[in-house]
């Protein structure tokens, strides 16, 4: 960072925005293999939060890779940069008083630890969508596994690139044993106390 950068002192704080919204802000980070159900579950969680009057926004591969990160590939270095930019974007949104939902494969532990250091531990909820590779391949919603097996896609997580599963996630969702609705409700129940403002 340049030594010549001087932060401007704005009069409206994160706490002011949270009071206006009547809830705290934080980041819900959904990690898991492609096809595990991250975006599906995040979508239902967001709908439930929205119904409760919670200000939300979802970040996922579609709105990030087509815009702010359209210059990045799926190489290990670019995956790290992809996650770094998402963490910084989420951090700004937390400052804006929003509950951010982020659904990304994010296969490397060090990258997920970096997110936590950017947004601060207290603002970070790691949700591991634990779906077996076999089940993800069976679903193959986007046809990516078929292409990876045919050698058309390089660096496919779970096939030709590693996925480092979280060891101590805040929540673990096993989609082969739990419905989307039940999983989403469990997540909402978990974060409700975290976003409640002290009176």
PDB file of C-alpha atoms in Angstrom:
ATOM      1  CA  UNK A   1       0.000   0.000   0.000  1.00  0.00           C
ATOM      2  CA  UNK A   2       1.327   3.426  -0.845  1.00  0.00           C
ATOM      3  CA  UNK A   3       2.632   5.436   2.103  1.00  0.00           C
ATOM      4  CA  UNK A   4       0.924   8.454   0.546  1.00  0.00           C
ATOM      5  CA  UNK A   5      -2.584   7.032   0.979  1.00  0.00           C
ATOM      6  CA  UNK A   6      -4.470   8.768   3.763  1.00  0.00           C
ATOM      7  CA  UNK A   7      -7.891   7.448   4.766  1.00  0.00           C
ATOM      8  CA  UNK A   8     -10.647  10.044   4.721  1.00  0.00           C
ATOM      9  CA  UNK A   9     -12.607  10.340   7.942  1.00  0.00           C
ATOM     10  CA  UNK A  10     -16.265   9.791   7.021  1.00  0.00           C
ATOM     11  CA  UNK A  11     -18.976  10.695   9.518  1.00  0.00           C
ATOM     12  CA  UNK A  12     -21.218   7.659   8.972  1.00  0.00           C
ATOM     13  CA  UNK A  13     -19.785   4.504  10.568  1.00  0.00           C
ATOM     14  CA  UNK A  14     -20.461   0.807  10.071  1.00  0.00           C
ATOM     15  CA  UNK A  15     -22.247   0.851  13.432  1.00  0.00           C
ATOM     16  CA  UNK A  16     -24.496   3.691  12.199  1.00  0.00           C
ATOM     17  CA  UNK A  17     -25.414   1.679   9.113  1.00  0.00           C
ATOM     18  CA  UNK A  18     -26.080  -1.430  11.188  1.00  0.00           C
ATOM     19  CA  UNK A  19     -28.383   0.567  13.474  1.00  0.00           C
ATOM     20  CA  UNK A  20     -30.269   1.889  10.444  1.00  0.00           C
ATOM     21  CA  UNK A  21     -30.631  -1.680   9.114  1.00  0.00           C
ATOM     22  CA  UNK A  22     -31.494  -2.973  12.602  1.00  0.00           C
ATOM     23  CA  UNK A  23     -29.008  -5.851  12.333  1.00  0.00           C
ATOM     24  CA  UNK A  24     -25.271  -6.538  12.323  1.00  0.00           C
ATOM     25  CA  UNK A  25     -23.415  -7.375   9.132  1.00  0.00           C
ATOM     26  CA  UNK A  26     -21.281 -10.423   8.442  1.00  0.00           C
ATOM     27  CA  UNK A  27     -20.048 -12.814   5.755  1.00  0.00           C
ATOM     28  CA  UNK A  28     -21.497 -16.279   5.231  1.00  0.00           C
ATOM     29  CA  UNK A  29     -18.901 -18.213   3.250  1.00  0.00           C
ATOM     30  CA  UNK A  30     -20.208 -21.345   1.500  1.00  0.00           C
ATOM     31  CA  UNK A  31     -17.391 -23.670   0.398  1.00  0.00           C
ATOM     32  CA  UNK A  32     -17.542 -27.083  -1.271  1.00  0.00           C
ATOM     33  CA  UNK A  33     -17.034 -28.864  -4.562  1.00  0.00           C
ATOM     34  CA  UNK A  34     -18.668 -27.677  -7.771  1.00  0.00           C
ATOM     35  CA  UNK A  35     -22.207 -29.063  -7.773  1.00  0.00           C
ATOM     36  CA  UNK A  36     -22.281 -29.560  -4.007  1.00  0.00           C
ATOM     37  CA  UNK A  37     -25.266 -27.246  -3.598  1.00  0.00           C
ATOM     38  CA  UNK A  38     -23.561 -24.057  -2.345  1.00  0.00           C
ATOM     39  CA  UNK A  39     -25.495 -21.587  -4.510  1.00  0.00           C
ATOM     40  CA  UNK A  40     -28.778 -23.470  -4.128  1.00  0.00           C
ATOM     41  CA  UNK A  41     -28.583 -23.382  -0.333  1.00  0.00           C
ATOM     42  CA  UNK A  42     -27.262 -19.795  -0.249  1.00  0.00           C
ATOM     43  CA  UNK A  43     -30.231 -18.747  -2.401  1.00  0.00           C
ATOM     44  CA  UNK A  44     -32.750 -20.234   0.058  1.00  0.00           C
ATOM     45  CA  UNK A  45     -30.885 -18.749   3.043  1.00  0.00           C
ATOM     46  CA  UNK A  46     -30.998 -15.324   1.382  1.00  0.00           C
ATOM     47  CA  UNK A  47     -34.736 -15.650   0.746  1.00  0.00           C
ATOM     48  CA  UNK A  48     -35.319 -16.505   4.429  1.00  0.00           C
ATOM     49  CA  UNK A  49     -33.174 -13.581   5.614  1.00  0.00           C
ATOM     50  CA  UNK A  50     -34.879 -11.213   3.169  1.00  0.00           C
ATOM     51  CA  UNK A  51     -38.277 -12.297   4.560  1.00  0.00           C
ATOM     52  CA  UNK A  52     -36.971 -11.349   8.027  1.00  0.00           C
ATOM     53  CA  UNK A  53     -36.075  -7.855   6.799  1.00  0.00           C
ATOM     54  CA  UNK A  54     -32.313  -8.530   6.716  1.00  0.00           C
ATOM     55  CA  UNK A  55     -30.333  -6.569   4.091  1.00  0.00           C
ATOM     56  CA  UNK A  56     -28.407  -9.138   2.026  1.00  0.00           C
ATOM     57  CA  UNK A  57     -26.347  -9.646  -1.110  1.00  0.00           C
ATOM     58  CA  UNK A  58     -25.025 -12.860  -2.673  1.00  0.00           C
ATOM     59  CA  UNK A  59     -21.656 -13.100  -4.392  1.00  0.00           C
ATOM     60  CA  UNK A  60     -21.032 -16.144  -6.575  1.00  0.00           C
ATOM     61  CA  UNK A  61     -19.015 -17.241  -9.579  1.00  0.00           C
ATOM     62  CA  UNK A  62     -21.527 -15.849 -12.052  1.00  0.00           C
ATOM     63  CA  UNK A  63     -21.560 -12.249 -10.841  1.00  0.00           C
ATOM     64  CA  UNK A  64     -17.861 -12.181  -9.902  1.00  0.00           C
ATOM     65  CA  UNK A  65     -16.186 -14.101 -12.744  1.00  0.00           C
ATOM     66  CA  UNK A  66     -18.158 -12.173 -15.387  1.00  0.00           C
ATOM     67  CA  UNK A  67     -17.252  -8.800 -13.892  1.00  0.00           C
ATOM     68  CA  UNK A  68     -14.583  -7.838 -11.380  1.00  0.00           C
ATOM     69  CA  UNK A  69     -12.624 -11.088 -11.882  1.00  0.00           C
ATOM     70  CA  UNK A  70     -13.185 -11.624 -15.603  1.00  0.00           C
ATOM     71  CA  UNK A  71      -9.423 -11.320 -16.161  1.00  0.00           C
ATOM     72  CA  UNK A  72      -8.601 -14.374 -14.015  1.00  0.00           C
ATOM     73  CA  UNK A  73      -8.119 -18.017 -15.024  1.00  0.00           C
ATOM     74  CA  UNK A  74      -8.520 -21.120 -12.824  1.00  0.00           C
ATOM     75  CA  UNK A  75      -4.781 -21.574 -12.187  1.00  0.00           C
ATOM     76  CA  UNK A  76      -3.828 -21.880  -8.478  1.00  0.00           C
ATOM     77  CA  UNK A  77      -2.413 -18.303  -8.435  1.00  0.00           C
ATOM     78  CA  UNK A  78      -5.511 -16.848 -10.091  1.00  0.00           C
ATOM     79  CA  UNK A  79      -7.815 -18.827  -7.787  1.00  0.00           C
ATOM     80  CA  UNK A  80      -6.017 -17.207  -4.836  1.00  0.00           C
ATOM     81  CA  UNK A  81      -6.367 -13.749  -6.387  1.00  0.00           C
ATOM     82  CA  UNK A  82     -10.039 -14.474  -7.149  1.00  0.00           C
ATOM     83  CA  UNK A  83     -10.699 -15.219  -3.465  1.00  0.00           C
ATOM     84  CA  UNK A  84      -8.607 -12.233  -2.302  1.00  0.00           C
ATOM     85  CA  UNK A  85     -10.698  -9.822  -4.390  1.00  0.00           C
ATOM     86  CA  UNK A  86     -13.936 -11.418  -3.207  1.00  0.00           C
ATOM     87  CA  UNK A  87     -12.801 -11.064   0.427  1.00  0.00           C
ATOM     88  CA  UNK A  88     -12.035  -7.358  -0.067  1.00  0.00           C
ATOM     89  CA  UNK A  89     -15.394  -6.826  -1.828  1.00  0.00           C
ATOM     90  CA  UNK A  90     -17.219  -8.639   0.979  1.00  0.00           C
ATOM     91  CA  UNK A  91     -15.352  -6.532   3.539  1.00  0.00           C
ATOM     92  CA  UNK A  92     -16.669  -3.326   1.935  1.00  0.00           C
ATOM     93  CA  UNK A  93     -20.188  -4.766   1.983  1.00  0.00           C
ATOM     94  CA  UNK A  94     -19.841  -5.679   5.664  1.00  0.00           C
ATOM     95  CA  UNK A  95     -18.797  -2.063   6.275  1.00  0.00           C
ATOM     96  CA  UNK A  96     -21.979  -1.053   4.419  1.00  0.00           C
ATOM     97  CA  UNK A  97     -23.985  -3.017   6.994  1.00  0.00           C
ATOM     98  CA  UNK A  98     -25.012  -5.920   4.756  1.00  0.00           C
ATOM     99  CA  UNK A  99     -25.124  -9.669   5.402  1.00  0.00           C
ATOM    100  CA  UNK A 100     -23.065 -11.072   2.529  1.00  0.00           C
ATOM    101  CA  UNK A 101     -23.498 -14.614   1.242  1.00  0.00           C
ATOM    102  CA  UNK A 102     -20.554 -15.916  -0.811  1.00  0.00           C
ATOM    103  CA  UNK A 103     -20.733 -19.259  -2.616  1.00  0.00           C
ATOM    104  CA  UNK A 104     -17.353 -20.312  -4.006  1.00  0.00           C
ATOM    105  CA  UNK A 105     -15.471 -23.600  -4.308  1.00  0.00           C
ATOM    106  CA  UNK A 106     -12.504 -21.859  -2.589  1.00  0.00           C
ATOM    107  CA  UNK A 107     -10.479 -25.087  -2.472  1.00  0.00           C
ATOM    108  CA  UNK A 108      -7.440 -23.875  -0.496  1.00  0.00           C
ATOM    109  CA  UNK A 109      -7.385 -23.563   3.300  1.00  0.00           C
ATOM    110  CA  UNK A 110      -4.857 -20.711   3.182  1.00  0.00           C
ATOM    111  CA  UNK A 111      -7.209 -18.665   0.980  1.00  0.00           C
ATOM    112  CA  UNK A 112     -10.138 -19.219   3.345  1.00  0.00           C
ATOM    113  CA  UNK A 113      -7.917 -18.231   6.288  1.00  0.00           C
ATOM    114  CA  UNK A 114      -7.007 -15.070   4.387  1.00  0.00           C
ATOM    115  CA  UNK A 115     -10.709 -14.208   3.974  1.00  0.00           C
ATOM    116  CA  UNK A 116     -11.099 -14.498   7.740  1.00  0.00           C
ATOM    117  CA  UNK A 117      -8.147 -12.158   8.314  1.00  0.00           C
ATOM    118  CA  UNK A 118      -9.573  -9.592   5.850  1.00  0.00           C
ATOM    119  CA  UNK A 119     -13.134  -9.489   7.222  1.00  0.00           C
ATOM    120  CA  UNK A 120     -12.135 -10.354  10.840  1.00  0.00           C
ATOM    121  CA  UNK A 121     -13.015 -13.619  12.550  1.00  0.00           C
ATOM    122  CA  UNK A 122     -16.083 -12.146  14.275  1.00  0.00           C
ATOM    123  CA  UNK A 123     -17.634 -11.309  10.874  1.00  0.00           C
ATOM    124  CA  UNK A 124     -16.911 -14.675   9.229  1.00  0.00           C
ATOM    125  CA  UNK A 125     -19.092 -17.796   9.198  1.00  0.00           C
ATOM    126  CA  UNK A 126     -17.620 -20.748   7.287  1.00  0.00           C
ATOM    127  CA  UNK A 127     -20.248 -23.158   5.950  1.00  0.00           C
ATOM    128  CA  UNK A 128     -18.887 -26.378   4.490  1.00  0.00           C
ATOM    129  CA  UNK A 129     -21.277 -27.903   1.957  1.00  0.00           C
ATOM    130  CA  UNK A 130     -19.998 -31.445   2.275  1.00  0.00           C
ATOM    131  CA  UNK A 131     -21.181 -33.402  -0.759  1.00  0.00           C
ATOM    132  CA  UNK A 132     -19.184 -36.362  -2.046  1.00  0.00           C
ATOM    133  CA  UNK A 133     -17.378 -36.115  -5.375  1.00  0.00           C
ATOM    134  CA  UNK A 134     -19.433 -39.087  -6.567  1.00  0.00           C
ATOM    135  CA  UNK A 135     -22.689 -37.229  -5.865  1.00  0.00           C
ATOM    136  CA  UNK A 136     -21.392 -33.962  -7.385  1.00  0.00           C
ATOM    137  CA  UNK A 137     -20.435 -35.875 -10.534  1.00  0.00           C
ATOM    138  CA  UNK A 138     -23.837 -37.562 -10.601  1.00  0.00           C
ATOM    139  CA  UNK A 139     -25.552 -34.164 -10.460  1.00  0.00           C
ATOM    140  CA  UNK A 140     -23.037 -32.435 -12.791  1.00  0.00           C
ATOM    141  CA  UNK A 141     -25.427 -29.495 -13.146  1.00  0.00           C
ATOM    142  CA  UNK A 142     -23.138 -27.518 -15.469  1.00  0.00           C
ATOM    143  CA  UNK A 143     -21.544 -30.485 -17.261  1.00  0.00           C
ATOM    144  CA  UNK A 144     -18.120 -29.523 -15.874  1.00  0.00           C
ATOM    145  CA  UNK A 145     -17.138 -32.946 -14.529  1.00  0.00           C
ATOM    146  CA  UNK A 146     -17.878 -34.617 -17.849  1.00  0.00           C
ATOM    147  CA  UNK A 147     -15.662 -32.048 -19.598  1.00  0.00           C
ATOM    148  CA  UNK A 148     -12.927 -32.438 -16.956  1.00  0.00           C
ATOM    149  CA  UNK A 149     -12.959 -36.237 -17.316  1.00  0.00           C
ATOM    150  CA  UNK A 150     -12.641 -35.759 -21.085  1.00  0.00           C
ATOM    151  CA  UNK A 151      -9.614 -33.486 -20.552  1.00  0.00           C
ATOM    152  CA  UNK A 152     -11.430 -30.388 -21.832  1.00  0.00           C
ATOM    153  CA  UNK A 153     -11.133 -28.543 -18.505  1.00  0.00           C
ATOM    154  CA  UNK A 154      -7.818 -28.205 -16.691  1.00  0.00           C
ATOM    155  CA  UNK A 155      -7.478 -27.527 -12.940  1.00  0.00           C
ATOM    156  CA  UNK A 156     -10.931 -28.907 -12.127  1.00  0.00           C
ATOM    157  CA  UNK A 157     -11.268 -29.139  -8.352  1.00  0.00           C
ATOM    158  CA  UNK A 158     -11.808 -32.721  -7.246  1.00  0.00           C
ATOM    159  CA  UNK A 159     -10.554 -34.133 -10.553  1.00  0.00           C
ATOM    160  CA  UNK A 160      -7.213 -32.577 -11.533  1.00  0.00           C
ATOM    161  CA  UNK A 161      -6.890 -30.019  -8.715  1.00  0.00           C
ATOM    162  CA  UNK A 162      -7.170 -30.547  -4.948  1.00  0.00           C
ATOM    163  CA  UNK A 163      -9.950 -29.549  -2.566  1.00  0.00           C
ATOM    164  CA  UNK A 164      -8.787 -28.976   1.007  1.00  0.00           C
ATOM    165  CA  UNK A 165     -11.867 -29.548   3.156  1.00  0.00           C
ATOM    166  CA  UNK A 166     -12.385 -27.288   6.192  1.00  0.00           C
ATOM    167  CA  UNK A 167     -11.332 -28.977   9.432  1.00  0.00           C
ATOM    168  CA  UNK A 168     -13.434 -26.873  11.813  1.00  0.00           C
ATOM    169  CA  UNK A 169     -16.204 -25.125   9.851  1.00  0.00           C
ATOM    170  CA  UNK A 170     -18.830 -23.196  11.784  1.00  0.00           C
ATOM    171  CA  UNK A 171     -21.461 -25.333  10.077  1.00  0.00           C
ATOM    172  CA  UNK A 172     -21.242 -28.514   8.011  1.00  0.00           C
ATOM    173  CA  UNK A 173     -24.082 -29.405   5.663  1.00  0.00           C
ATOM    174  CA  UNK A 174     -24.222 -32.940   4.289  1.00  0.00           C
ATOM    175  CA  UNK A 175     -26.567 -32.546   1.347  1.00  0.00           C
ATOM    176  CA  UNK A 176     -26.920 -36.282   0.821  1.00  0.00           C
ATOM    177  CA  UNK A 177     -28.583 -36.547   4.261  1.00  0.00           C
ATOM    178  CA  UNK A 178     -30.297 -33.158   4.651  1.00  0.00           C
ATOM    179  CA  UNK A 179     -32.815 -31.267   2.521  1.00  0.00           C
ATOM    180  CA  UNK A 180     -32.041 -27.803   1.171  1.00  0.00           C
ATOM    181  CA  UNK A 181     -34.884 -26.383   3.274  1.00  0.00           C
ATOM    182  CA  UNK A 182     -33.616 -27.976   6.508  1.00  0.00           C
ATOM    183  CA  UNK A 183     -30.032 -26.913   5.793  1.00  0.00           C
ATOM    184  CA  UNK A 184     -31.073 -23.327   5.050  1.00  0.00           C
ATOM    185  CA  UNK A 185     -33.164 -23.109   8.222  1.00  0.00           C
ATOM    186  CA  UNK A 186     -30.275 -24.465  10.301  1.00  0.00           C
ATOM    187  CA  UNK A 187     -27.983 -21.769   8.872  1.00  0.00           C
ATOM    188  CA  UNK A 188     -30.528 -19.007   9.549  1.00  0.00           C
ATOM    189  CA  UNK A 189     -31.030 -20.243  13.131  1.00  0.00           C
ATOM    190  CA  UNK A 190     -27.260 -20.253  13.632  1.00  0.00           C
ATOM    191  CA  UNK A 191     -26.674 -16.684  12.448  1.00  0.00           C
ATOM    192  CA  UNK A 192     -29.739 -14.977  13.954  1.00  0.00           C
ATOM    193  CA  UNK A 193     -28.020 -14.407  17.345  1.00  0.00           C
ATOM    194  CA  UNK A 194     -24.847 -13.203  15.572  1.00  0.00           C
ATOM    195  CA  UNK A 195     -26.620 -10.429  13.659  1.00  0.00           C
ATOM    196  CA  UNK A 196     -28.901  -9.275  16.480  1.00  0.00           C
ATOM    197  CA  UNK A 197     -28.092  -5.786  17.699  1.00  0.00           C
ATOM    198  CA  UNK A 198     -27.605  -5.325  21.439  1.00  0.00           C
ATOM    199  CA  UNK A 199     -30.375  -3.110  22.759  1.00  0.00           C
TER     200      UNK A 199
END
